[in-house]
Tab-separated table of C-alpha atoms in Angstrom:
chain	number	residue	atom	x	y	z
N	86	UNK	CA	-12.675	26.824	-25.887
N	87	UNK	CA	-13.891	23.326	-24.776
N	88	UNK	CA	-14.898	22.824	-20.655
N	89	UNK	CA	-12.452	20.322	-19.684
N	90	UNK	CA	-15.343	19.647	-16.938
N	91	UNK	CA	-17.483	17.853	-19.628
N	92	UNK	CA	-16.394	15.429	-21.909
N	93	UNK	CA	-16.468	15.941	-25.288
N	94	UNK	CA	-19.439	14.718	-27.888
N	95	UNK	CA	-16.823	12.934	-30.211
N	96	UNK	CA	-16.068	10.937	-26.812
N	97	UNK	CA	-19.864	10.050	-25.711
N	98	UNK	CA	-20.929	9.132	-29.655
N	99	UNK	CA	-17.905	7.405	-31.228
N	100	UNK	CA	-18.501	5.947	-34.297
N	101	UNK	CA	-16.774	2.687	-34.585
N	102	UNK	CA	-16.974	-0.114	-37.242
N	103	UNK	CA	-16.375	-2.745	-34.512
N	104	UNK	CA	-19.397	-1.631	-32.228
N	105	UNK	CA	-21.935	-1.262	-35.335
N	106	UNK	CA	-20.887	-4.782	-36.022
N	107	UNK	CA	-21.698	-5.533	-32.767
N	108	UNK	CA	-24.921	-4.297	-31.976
N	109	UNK	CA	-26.379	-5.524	-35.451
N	110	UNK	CA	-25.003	-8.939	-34.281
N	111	UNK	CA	-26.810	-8.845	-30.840
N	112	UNK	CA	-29.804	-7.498	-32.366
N	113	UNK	CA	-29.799	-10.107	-34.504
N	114	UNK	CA	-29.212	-12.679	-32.126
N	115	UNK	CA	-32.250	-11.456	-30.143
N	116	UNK	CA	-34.567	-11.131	-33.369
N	117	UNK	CA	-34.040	-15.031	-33.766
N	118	UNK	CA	-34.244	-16.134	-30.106
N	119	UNK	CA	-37.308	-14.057	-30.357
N	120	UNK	CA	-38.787	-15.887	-33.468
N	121	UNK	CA	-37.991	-19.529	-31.594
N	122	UNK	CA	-39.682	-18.764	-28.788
N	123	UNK	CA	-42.431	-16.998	-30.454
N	124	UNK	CA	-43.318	-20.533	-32.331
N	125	UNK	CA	-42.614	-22.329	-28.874
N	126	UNK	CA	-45.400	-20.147	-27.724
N	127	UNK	CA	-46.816	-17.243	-29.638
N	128	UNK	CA	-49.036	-15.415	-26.564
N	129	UNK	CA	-45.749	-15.296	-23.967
N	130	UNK	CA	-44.469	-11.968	-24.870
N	131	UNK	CA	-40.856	-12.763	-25.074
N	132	UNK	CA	-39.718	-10.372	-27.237
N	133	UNK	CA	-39.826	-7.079	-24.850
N	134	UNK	CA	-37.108	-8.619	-21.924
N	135	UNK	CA	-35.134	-10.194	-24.552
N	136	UNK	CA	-34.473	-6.946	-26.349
N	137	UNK	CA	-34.017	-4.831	-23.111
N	138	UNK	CA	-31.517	-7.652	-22.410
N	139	UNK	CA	-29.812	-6.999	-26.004
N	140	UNK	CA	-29.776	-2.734	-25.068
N	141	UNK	CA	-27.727	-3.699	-21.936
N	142	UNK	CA	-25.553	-5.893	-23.905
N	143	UNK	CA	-24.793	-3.802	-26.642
N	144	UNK	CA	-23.959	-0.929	-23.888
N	145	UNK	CA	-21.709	-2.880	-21.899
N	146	UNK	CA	-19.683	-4.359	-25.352
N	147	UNK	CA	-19.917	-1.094	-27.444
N	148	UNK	CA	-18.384	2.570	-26.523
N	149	UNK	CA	-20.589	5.644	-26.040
N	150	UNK	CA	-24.313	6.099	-26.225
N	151	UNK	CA	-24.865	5.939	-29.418
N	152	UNK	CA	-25.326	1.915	-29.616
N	153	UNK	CA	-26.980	1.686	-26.818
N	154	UNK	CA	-29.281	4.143	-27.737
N	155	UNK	CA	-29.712	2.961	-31.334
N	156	UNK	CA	-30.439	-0.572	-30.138
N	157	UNK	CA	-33.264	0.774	-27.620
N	158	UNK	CA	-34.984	2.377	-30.808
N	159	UNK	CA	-34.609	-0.600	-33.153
N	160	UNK	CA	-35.622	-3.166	-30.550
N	161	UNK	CA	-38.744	-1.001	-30.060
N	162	UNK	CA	-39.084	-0.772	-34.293
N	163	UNK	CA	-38.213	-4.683	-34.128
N	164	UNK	CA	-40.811	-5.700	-31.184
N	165	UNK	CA	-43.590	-3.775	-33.119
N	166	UNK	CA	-42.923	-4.937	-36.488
N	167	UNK	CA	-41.905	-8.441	-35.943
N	168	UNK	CA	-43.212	-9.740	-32.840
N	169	UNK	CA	-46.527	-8.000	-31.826
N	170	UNK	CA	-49.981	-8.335	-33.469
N	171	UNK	CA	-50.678	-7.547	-36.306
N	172	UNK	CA	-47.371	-9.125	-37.336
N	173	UNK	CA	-44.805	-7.940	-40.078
N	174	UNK	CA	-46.923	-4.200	-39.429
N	175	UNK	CA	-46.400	-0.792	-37.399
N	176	UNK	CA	-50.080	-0.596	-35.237
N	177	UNK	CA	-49.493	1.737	-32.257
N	178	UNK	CA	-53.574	2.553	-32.514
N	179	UNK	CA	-54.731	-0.880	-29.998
N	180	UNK	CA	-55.686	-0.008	-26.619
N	181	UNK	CA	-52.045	0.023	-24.529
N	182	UNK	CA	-50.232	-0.362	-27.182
N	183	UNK	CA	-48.793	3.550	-26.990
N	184	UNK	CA	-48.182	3.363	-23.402
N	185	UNK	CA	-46.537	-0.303	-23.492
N	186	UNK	CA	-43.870	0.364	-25.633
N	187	UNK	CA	-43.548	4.521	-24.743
N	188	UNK	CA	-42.093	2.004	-21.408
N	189	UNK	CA	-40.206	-0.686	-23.186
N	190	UNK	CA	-38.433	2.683	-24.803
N	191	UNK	CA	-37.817	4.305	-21.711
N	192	UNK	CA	-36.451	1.036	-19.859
N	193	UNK	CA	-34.198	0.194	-22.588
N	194	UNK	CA	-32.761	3.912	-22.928
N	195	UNK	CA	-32.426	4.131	-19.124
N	196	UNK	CA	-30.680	0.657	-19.174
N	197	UNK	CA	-28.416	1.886	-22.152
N	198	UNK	CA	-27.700	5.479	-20.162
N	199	UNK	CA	-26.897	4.134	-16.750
N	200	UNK	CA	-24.761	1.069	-18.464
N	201	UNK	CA	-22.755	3.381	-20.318
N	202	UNK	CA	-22.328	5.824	-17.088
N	203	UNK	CA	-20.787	2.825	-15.104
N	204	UNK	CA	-18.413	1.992	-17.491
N	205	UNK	CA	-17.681	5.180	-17.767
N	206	UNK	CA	-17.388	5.398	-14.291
N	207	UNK	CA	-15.006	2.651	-14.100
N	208	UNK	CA	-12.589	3.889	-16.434
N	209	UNK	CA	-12.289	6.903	-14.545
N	210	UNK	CA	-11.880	4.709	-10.870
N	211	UNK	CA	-8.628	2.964	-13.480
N	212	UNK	CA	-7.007	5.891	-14.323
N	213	UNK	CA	-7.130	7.266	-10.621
N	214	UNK	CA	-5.309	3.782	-9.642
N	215	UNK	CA	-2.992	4.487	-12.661
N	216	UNK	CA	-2.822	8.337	-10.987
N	217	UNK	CA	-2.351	6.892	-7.751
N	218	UNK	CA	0.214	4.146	-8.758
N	219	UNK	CA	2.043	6.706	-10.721
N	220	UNK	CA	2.719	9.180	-7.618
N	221	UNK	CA	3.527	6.057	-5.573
N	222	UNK	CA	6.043	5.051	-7.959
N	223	UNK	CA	7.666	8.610	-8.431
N	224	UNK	CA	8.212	8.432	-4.406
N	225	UNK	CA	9.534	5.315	-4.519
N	226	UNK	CA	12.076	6.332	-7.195
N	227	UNK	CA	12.829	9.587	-5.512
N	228	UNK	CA	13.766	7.640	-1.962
N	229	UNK	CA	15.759	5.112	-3.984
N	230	UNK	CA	17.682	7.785	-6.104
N	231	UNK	CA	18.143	10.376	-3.300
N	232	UNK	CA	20.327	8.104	-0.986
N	233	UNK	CA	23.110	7.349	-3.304
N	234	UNK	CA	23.481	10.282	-4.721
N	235	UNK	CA	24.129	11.698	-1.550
N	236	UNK	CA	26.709	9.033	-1.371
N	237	UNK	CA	28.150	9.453	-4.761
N	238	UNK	CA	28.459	13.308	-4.275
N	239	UNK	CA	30.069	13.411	-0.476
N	240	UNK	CA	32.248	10.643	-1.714
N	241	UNK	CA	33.638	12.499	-4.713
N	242	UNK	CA	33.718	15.807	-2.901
N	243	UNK	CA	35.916	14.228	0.128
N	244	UNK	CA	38.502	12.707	-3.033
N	245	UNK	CA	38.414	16.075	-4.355
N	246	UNK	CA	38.682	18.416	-1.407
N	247	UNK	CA	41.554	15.900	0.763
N	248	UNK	CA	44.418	15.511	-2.075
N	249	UNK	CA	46.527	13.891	1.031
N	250	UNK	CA	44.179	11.013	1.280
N	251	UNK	CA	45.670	7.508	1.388
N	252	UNK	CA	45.745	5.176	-1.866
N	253	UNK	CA	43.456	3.169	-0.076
N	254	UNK	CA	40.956	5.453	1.079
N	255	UNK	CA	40.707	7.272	-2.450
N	256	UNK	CA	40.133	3.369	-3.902
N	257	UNK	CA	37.458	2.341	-0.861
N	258	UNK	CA	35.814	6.095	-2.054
N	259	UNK	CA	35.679	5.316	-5.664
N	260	UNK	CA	34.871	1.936	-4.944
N	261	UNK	CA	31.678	3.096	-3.281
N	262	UNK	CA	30.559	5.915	-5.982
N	263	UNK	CA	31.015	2.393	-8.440
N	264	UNK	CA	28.427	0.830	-6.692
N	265	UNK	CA	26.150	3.006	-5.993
N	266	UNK	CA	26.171	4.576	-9.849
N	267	UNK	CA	25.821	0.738	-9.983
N	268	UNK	CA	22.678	0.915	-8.180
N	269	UNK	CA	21.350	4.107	-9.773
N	270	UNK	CA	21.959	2.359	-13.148
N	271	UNK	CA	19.841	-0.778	-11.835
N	272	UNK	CA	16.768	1.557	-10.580
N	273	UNK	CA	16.747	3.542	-14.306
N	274	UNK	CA	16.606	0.017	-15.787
N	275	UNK	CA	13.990	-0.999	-13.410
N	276	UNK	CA	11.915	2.299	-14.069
N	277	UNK	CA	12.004	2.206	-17.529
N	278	UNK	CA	11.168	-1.768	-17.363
N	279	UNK	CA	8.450	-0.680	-15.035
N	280	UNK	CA	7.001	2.344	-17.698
N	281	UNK	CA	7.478	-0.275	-20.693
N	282	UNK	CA	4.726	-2.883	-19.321
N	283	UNK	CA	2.643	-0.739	-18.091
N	284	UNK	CA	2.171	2.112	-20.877
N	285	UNK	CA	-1.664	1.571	-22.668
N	286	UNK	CA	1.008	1.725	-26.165
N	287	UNK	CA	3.379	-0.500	-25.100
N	288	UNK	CA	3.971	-2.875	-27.793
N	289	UNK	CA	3.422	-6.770	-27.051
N	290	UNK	CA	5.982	-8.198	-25.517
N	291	UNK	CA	8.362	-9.735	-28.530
N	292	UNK	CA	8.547	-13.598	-26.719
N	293	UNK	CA	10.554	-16.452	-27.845
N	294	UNK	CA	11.106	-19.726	-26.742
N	295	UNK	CA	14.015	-19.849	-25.015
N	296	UNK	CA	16.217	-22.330	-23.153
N	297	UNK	CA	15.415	-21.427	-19.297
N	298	UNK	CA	18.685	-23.297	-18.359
N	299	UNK	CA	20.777	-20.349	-20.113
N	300	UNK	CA	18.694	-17.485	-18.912
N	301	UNK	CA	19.035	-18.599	-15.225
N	302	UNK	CA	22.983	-19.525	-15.462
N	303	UNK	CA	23.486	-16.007	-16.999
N	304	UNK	CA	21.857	-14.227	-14.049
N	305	UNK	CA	23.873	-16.465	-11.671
N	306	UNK	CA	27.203	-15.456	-13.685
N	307	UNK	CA	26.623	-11.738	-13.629
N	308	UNK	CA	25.226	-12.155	-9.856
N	309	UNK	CA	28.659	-14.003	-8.905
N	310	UNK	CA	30.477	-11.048	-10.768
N	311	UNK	CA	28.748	-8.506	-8.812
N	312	UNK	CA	28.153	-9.748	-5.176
N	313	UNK	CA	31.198	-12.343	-4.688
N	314	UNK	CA	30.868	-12.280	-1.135
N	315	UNK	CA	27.413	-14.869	-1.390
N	316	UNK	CA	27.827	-18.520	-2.680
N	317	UNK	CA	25.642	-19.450	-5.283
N	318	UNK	CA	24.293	-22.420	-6.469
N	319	UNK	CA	22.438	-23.584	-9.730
N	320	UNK	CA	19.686	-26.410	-10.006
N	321	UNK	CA	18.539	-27.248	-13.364
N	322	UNK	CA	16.770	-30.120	-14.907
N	323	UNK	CA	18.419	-32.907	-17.258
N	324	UNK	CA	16.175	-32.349	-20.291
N	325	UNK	CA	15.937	-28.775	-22.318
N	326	UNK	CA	13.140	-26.375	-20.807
N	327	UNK	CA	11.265	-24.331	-23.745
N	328	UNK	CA	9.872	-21.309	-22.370
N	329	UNK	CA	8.559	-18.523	-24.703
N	330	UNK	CA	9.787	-15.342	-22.603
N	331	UNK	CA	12.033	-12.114	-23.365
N	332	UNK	CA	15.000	-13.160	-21.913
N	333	UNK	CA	16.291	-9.266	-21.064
N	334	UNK	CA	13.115	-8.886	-18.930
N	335	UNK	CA	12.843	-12.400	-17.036
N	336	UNK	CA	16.918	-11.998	-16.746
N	337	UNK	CA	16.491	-8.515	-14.898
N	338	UNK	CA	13.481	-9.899	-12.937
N	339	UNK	CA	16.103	-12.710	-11.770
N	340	UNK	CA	18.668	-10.274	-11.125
N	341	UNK	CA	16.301	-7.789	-8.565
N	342	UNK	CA	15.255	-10.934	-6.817
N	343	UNK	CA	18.711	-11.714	-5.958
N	344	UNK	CA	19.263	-7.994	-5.242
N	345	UNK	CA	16.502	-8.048	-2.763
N	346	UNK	CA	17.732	-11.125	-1.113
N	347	UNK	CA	21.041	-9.861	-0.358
N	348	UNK	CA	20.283	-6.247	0.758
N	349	UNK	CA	17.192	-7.214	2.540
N	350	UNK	CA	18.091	-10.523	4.122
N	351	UNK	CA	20.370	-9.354	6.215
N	352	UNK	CA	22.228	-12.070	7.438
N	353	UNK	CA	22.141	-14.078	3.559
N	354	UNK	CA	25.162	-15.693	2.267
N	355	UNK	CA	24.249	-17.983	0.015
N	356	UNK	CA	21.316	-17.868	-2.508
N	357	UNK	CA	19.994	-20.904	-4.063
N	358	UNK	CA	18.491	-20.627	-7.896
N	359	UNK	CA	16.316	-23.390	-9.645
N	360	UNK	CA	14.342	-23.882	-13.036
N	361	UNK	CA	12.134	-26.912	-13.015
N	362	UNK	CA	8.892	-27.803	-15.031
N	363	UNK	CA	5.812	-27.623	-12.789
N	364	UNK	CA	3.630	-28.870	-15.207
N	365	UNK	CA	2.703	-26.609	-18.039
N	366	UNK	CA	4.864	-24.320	-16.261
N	367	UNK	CA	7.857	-23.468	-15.600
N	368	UNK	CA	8.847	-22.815	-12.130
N	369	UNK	CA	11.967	-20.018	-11.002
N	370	UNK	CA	13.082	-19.872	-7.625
N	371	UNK	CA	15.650	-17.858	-6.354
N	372	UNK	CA	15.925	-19.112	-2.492
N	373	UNK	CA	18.151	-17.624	0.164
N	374	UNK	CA	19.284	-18.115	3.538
N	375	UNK	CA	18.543	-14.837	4.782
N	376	UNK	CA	16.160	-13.627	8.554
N	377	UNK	CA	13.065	-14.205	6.061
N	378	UNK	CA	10.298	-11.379	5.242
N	379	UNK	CA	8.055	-9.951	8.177
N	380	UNK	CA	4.635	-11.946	8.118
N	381	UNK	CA	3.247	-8.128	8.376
N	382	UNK	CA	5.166	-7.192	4.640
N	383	UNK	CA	4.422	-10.307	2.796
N	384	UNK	CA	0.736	-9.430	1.567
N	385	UNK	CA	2.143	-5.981	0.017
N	386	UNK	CA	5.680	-7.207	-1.597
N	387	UNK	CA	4.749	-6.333	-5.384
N	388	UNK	CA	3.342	-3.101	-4.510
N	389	UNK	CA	5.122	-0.039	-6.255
N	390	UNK	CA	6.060	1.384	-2.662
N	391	UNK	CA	6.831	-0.324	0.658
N	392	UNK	CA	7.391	1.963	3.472
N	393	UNK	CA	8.510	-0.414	6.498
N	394	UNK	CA	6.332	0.510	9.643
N	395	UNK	CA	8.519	-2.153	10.990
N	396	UNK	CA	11.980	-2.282	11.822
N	397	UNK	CA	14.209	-1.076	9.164
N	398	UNK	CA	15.483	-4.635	6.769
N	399	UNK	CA	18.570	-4.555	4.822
N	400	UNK	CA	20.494	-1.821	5.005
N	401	UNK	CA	17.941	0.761	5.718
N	402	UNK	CA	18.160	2.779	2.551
N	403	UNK	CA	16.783	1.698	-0.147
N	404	UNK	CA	12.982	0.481	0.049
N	405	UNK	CA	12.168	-2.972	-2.015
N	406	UNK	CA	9.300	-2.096	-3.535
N	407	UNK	CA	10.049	-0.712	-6.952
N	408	UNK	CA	12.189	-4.023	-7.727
N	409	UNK	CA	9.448	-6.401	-6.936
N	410	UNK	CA	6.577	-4.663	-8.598
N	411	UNK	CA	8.988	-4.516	-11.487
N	412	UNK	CA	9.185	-8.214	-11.185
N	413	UNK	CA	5.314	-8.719	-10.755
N	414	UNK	CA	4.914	-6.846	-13.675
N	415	UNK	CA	7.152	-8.346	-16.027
N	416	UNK	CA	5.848	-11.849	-14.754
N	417	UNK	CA	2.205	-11.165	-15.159
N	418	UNK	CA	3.277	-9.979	-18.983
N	419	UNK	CA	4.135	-12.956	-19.582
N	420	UNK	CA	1.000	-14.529	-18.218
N	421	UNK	CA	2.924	-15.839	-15.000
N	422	UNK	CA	2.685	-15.592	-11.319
N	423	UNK	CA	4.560	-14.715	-8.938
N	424	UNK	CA	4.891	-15.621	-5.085
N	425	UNK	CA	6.662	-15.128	-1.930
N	426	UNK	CA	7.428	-17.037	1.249
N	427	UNK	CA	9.277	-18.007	4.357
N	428	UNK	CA	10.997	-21.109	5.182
N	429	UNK	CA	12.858	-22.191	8.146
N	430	UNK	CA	15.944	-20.614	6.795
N	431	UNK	CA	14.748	-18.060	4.819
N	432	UNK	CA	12.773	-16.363	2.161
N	433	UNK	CA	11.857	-17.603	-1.335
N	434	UNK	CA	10.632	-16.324	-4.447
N	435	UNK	CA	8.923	-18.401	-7.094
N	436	UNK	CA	7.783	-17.179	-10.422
N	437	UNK	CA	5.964	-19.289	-13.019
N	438	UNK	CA	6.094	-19.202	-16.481
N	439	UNK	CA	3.293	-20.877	-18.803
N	440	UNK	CA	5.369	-23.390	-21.343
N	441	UNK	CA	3.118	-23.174	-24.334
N	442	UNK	CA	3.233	-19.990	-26.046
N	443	UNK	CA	-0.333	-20.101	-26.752
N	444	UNK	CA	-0.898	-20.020	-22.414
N	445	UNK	CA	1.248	-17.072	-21.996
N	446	UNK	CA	-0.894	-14.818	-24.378
């Protein structure tokens, strides 16, 4: 039985095709820098800094110790061979020769070992954030999912348990358990969007270039569908607008923003949306003409869970920040940014999206 306290060797010497191609490519690049400058001036000693130079390469490109550690012993083998007198021999018998490279060995290993343990080190520091982000997004999901459940279930129990209740109150009931399975629906979709970008398997994002004009004008029809008490109103440019996106994804991101607008706002009741080409970009904004975001919220909007130390915005139940880092994730997938600020009669969110399908990769 393996200690899960130490890694295991398979995981500190990896053998990989792609790193032995590597270090033999540094090493060679340092055995020819080391053969101009030797003929630029043969008595400068060069060659020992260049190769610890190519050790610390090779460890910060490469995976494991066993590159760094095999370019240490070459580059010692290569400095001795190639570049110290007498040349194209081994001679380890000349007064300091022993002790001289005995050092360049134990610099380069040393520079190999502690390069390795950094990186190492940082890959453990990402996958506490991904720990971290992970718990933080479970919370978030577990405030957003308890609330209307709670809703769902004591509206269903009181149509169930008062047979004598009015036509209308049964329909306002059941009209509330629609929107908040509504709601619950919207959070799964956002969750699983969410899990989708940021899984290490997560398959590329399948992006085609499609006509921004339709994707915006379908998030505005299904918005008008499901919030018909806001006004809405469409800006689009004259000529067609190209963008290589997925369409489902940059259509949901569309529809939270609006979501967030209206149940966050407050006092919105109307919600401008725009496409326009910014050059090699193109530029979303879904504006509104809501109380605006609390200077105090706007530097942590996209994180994966806002907990307002302020008072309580929209209707005081359901926490935006799932729904925007959903968006910020989706938007940064696509090799896009995303921003948000206040005007003088309201918030607005503006996403851009690079044009040329090359820029987005």
């Amino acid at each position: 039985m393996s200690d899960s306290r130490h890694p295991p060797l398979s995981s500190l010497f990896p053998f990989s095709l792609k790193d032995l191609k590597t270090t033999l490519f540094i090493l060679a690049i340092a055995v020819g820098v080391c053969i101009l400058l030797q003929r630029l001036d043969p008595s400068a000693g060069f060659a020992m800094p260049v190769f610890v130079l190519a050790v610390l390469l090779t460890s910060l490109l490469t995976t494991g110790y066993v590159w760094g550690l095999l370019s240490a012993l070459l580059g010692v083998v290569a400095v001795n061979f190639f570049f110290t007198y007498p040349y194209w021999a081994f001679n380890l018998t000349i007064t300091g020769y022993p002790l001289s490279f005995l050092t360049f060995l134990g610099v380069s290993v040393i520079t190999s070992t502690l390069t390795t343990k950094t990186r190492q080190l940082d890959r453990l520091r990402m996958e506490n954030e991904k720990i971290k982000m992970r718990a933080d997004l479970l919370r978030s999901v577990s405030h957003d999912i308890r609330t209307p459940l709670t809703s769902i279930i004591g509206s269903t129990s009181a149509v169930l348990d008062n047979p004598e209740l009015s036509p209308e109150d049964r329909r306002t009931l059941l009209e509330d358990v629609k929107h908040e399975a509504q709601w619950l629906i919207r959070v799964v979709e956002n969750l699983l969007s969410i899990t989708r970008i940021g899984s290490d398997q997560a398959p590329e994002l399948s992006k085609q270039p499609e006509p921004a004009e339709e994707v915006l004008a379908e998030a505005a029809q299904k918005a008008r569908k499901r919030l018909p008490q806001i006004k809405f109103s469409v800006d689009v440019p004259e000529e067609l607008l190209m963008v290589p996106m997925d369409p489902i994804l940059i259509e949901q991101v569309l529809s939270n923003l609006i979501e967030n607008a209206v149940n966050h706002g407050v006092t919105t009741t109307a919600i401008h949306l725009s496409v326009q080409k910014d050059g090699d970009f193109a530029a979303f904004s879904v504006r509104d003409n809501g109380q605006g975001i609390a200077p105090a919220l706007l530097p942590h909007l996209f994180d994966y869970s806002i907990r307002h130390t302020l008072s309580p915005i929209g209707d005081g139940k359901r926490n935006m920040g799932l729904g925007l880092s959903v968006c910020s994730a989706v938007v940064k997938a696509h090799g896009g940014t995303l921003t948000a600020c206040n005007h003088e009669r309201g918030a607005e969110f503006i996403f851009r999206l690079p044009i040329s399908k090359e820029a987005s990769l």
